[in-house]
XYZ file of C-alpha atoms in Angstrom:
77
model
C 109.255 97.691 98.508
C 112.008 95.138 98.940
C 115.612 96.069 99.671
C 116.780 96.341 96.068
C 120.369 96.839 97.256
C 120.380 93.048 97.772
C 119.880 92.373 94.056
C 123.066 90.864 92.672
C 124.263 90.388 89.101
C 123.382 86.954 87.708
C 120.568 86.438 90.252
C 117.563 84.532 88.996
C 114.340 86.543 88.639
C 111.051 84.687 89.167
C 107.409 85.677 88.978
C 104.977 85.342 91.876
C 104.077 81.941 90.405
C 107.700 80.765 90.767
C 108.251 80.700 86.987
C 111.642 81.854 85.689
C 111.553 85.338 84.120
C 115.244 85.993 83.531
C 118.676 86.644 84.969
C 119.876 89.990 86.332
C 122.466 91.815 84.246
C 122.442 94.874 86.522
C 120.237 97.423 88.269
C 120.172 100.968 86.916
C 117.822 103.971 86.913
C 114.982 102.253 88.764
C 114.987 99.134 86.598
C 116.418 95.642 86.522
C 118.159 94.964 83.231
C 117.968 91.271 82.364
C 120.726 89.489 80.459
C 120.067 88.874 76.795
C 121.801 85.489 76.926
C 119.115 83.993 79.164
C 116.941 81.431 77.368
C 113.802 83.440 78.254
C 115.196 86.652 76.736
C 115.116 85.785 73.048
C 118.463 87.498 72.499
C 117.288 90.895 73.821
C 117.864 92.814 77.012
C 114.599 93.329 78.899
C 113.899 95.876 81.626
C 111.654 95.388 84.657
C 110.700 98.237 87.010
C 112.046 97.867 90.552
C 108.448 98.427 91.694
C 107.744 94.826 90.585
C 110.173 93.412 93.184
C 108.419 91.824 96.145
C 111.475 90.342 97.864
C 115.046 89.219 97.443
C 115.814 85.961 99.224
C 118.645 83.467 98.896
C 120.039 85.382 95.922
C 116.762 85.159 93.998
C 114.581 88.120 92.997
C 110.862 87.471 93.571
C 108.374 89.634 91.682
C 104.867 90.638 92.748
C 103.107 89.323 89.628
C 103.153 86.122 87.554
C 105.873 85.602 84.943
C 103.512 85.856 81.948
C 102.248 89.252 83.165
C 105.827 90.483 83.681
C 106.740 89.430 80.150
C 103.758 91.352 78.755
C 104.868 94.475 80.611
C 108.670 94.416 80.321
C 110.399 96.742 77.883
C 113.391 96.320 75.577
C 114.626 99.903 75.805
């Protein structure tokens, strides 16, 4: 697992395919909460398990699966 302590608020989150998934609101209870104001969010907060994080480089969070798969698996609560 990546060093999740490096995940910063407002960092971009991208799938393994490089496609934008969202923007970090904050990290809490083993999940990344994405901002609801991001264009990809549809006005809702979405939550991604920290287990999805492959790496954090240059202020960007890289996930271990493609963006469309992440969006099928994220939760809103």
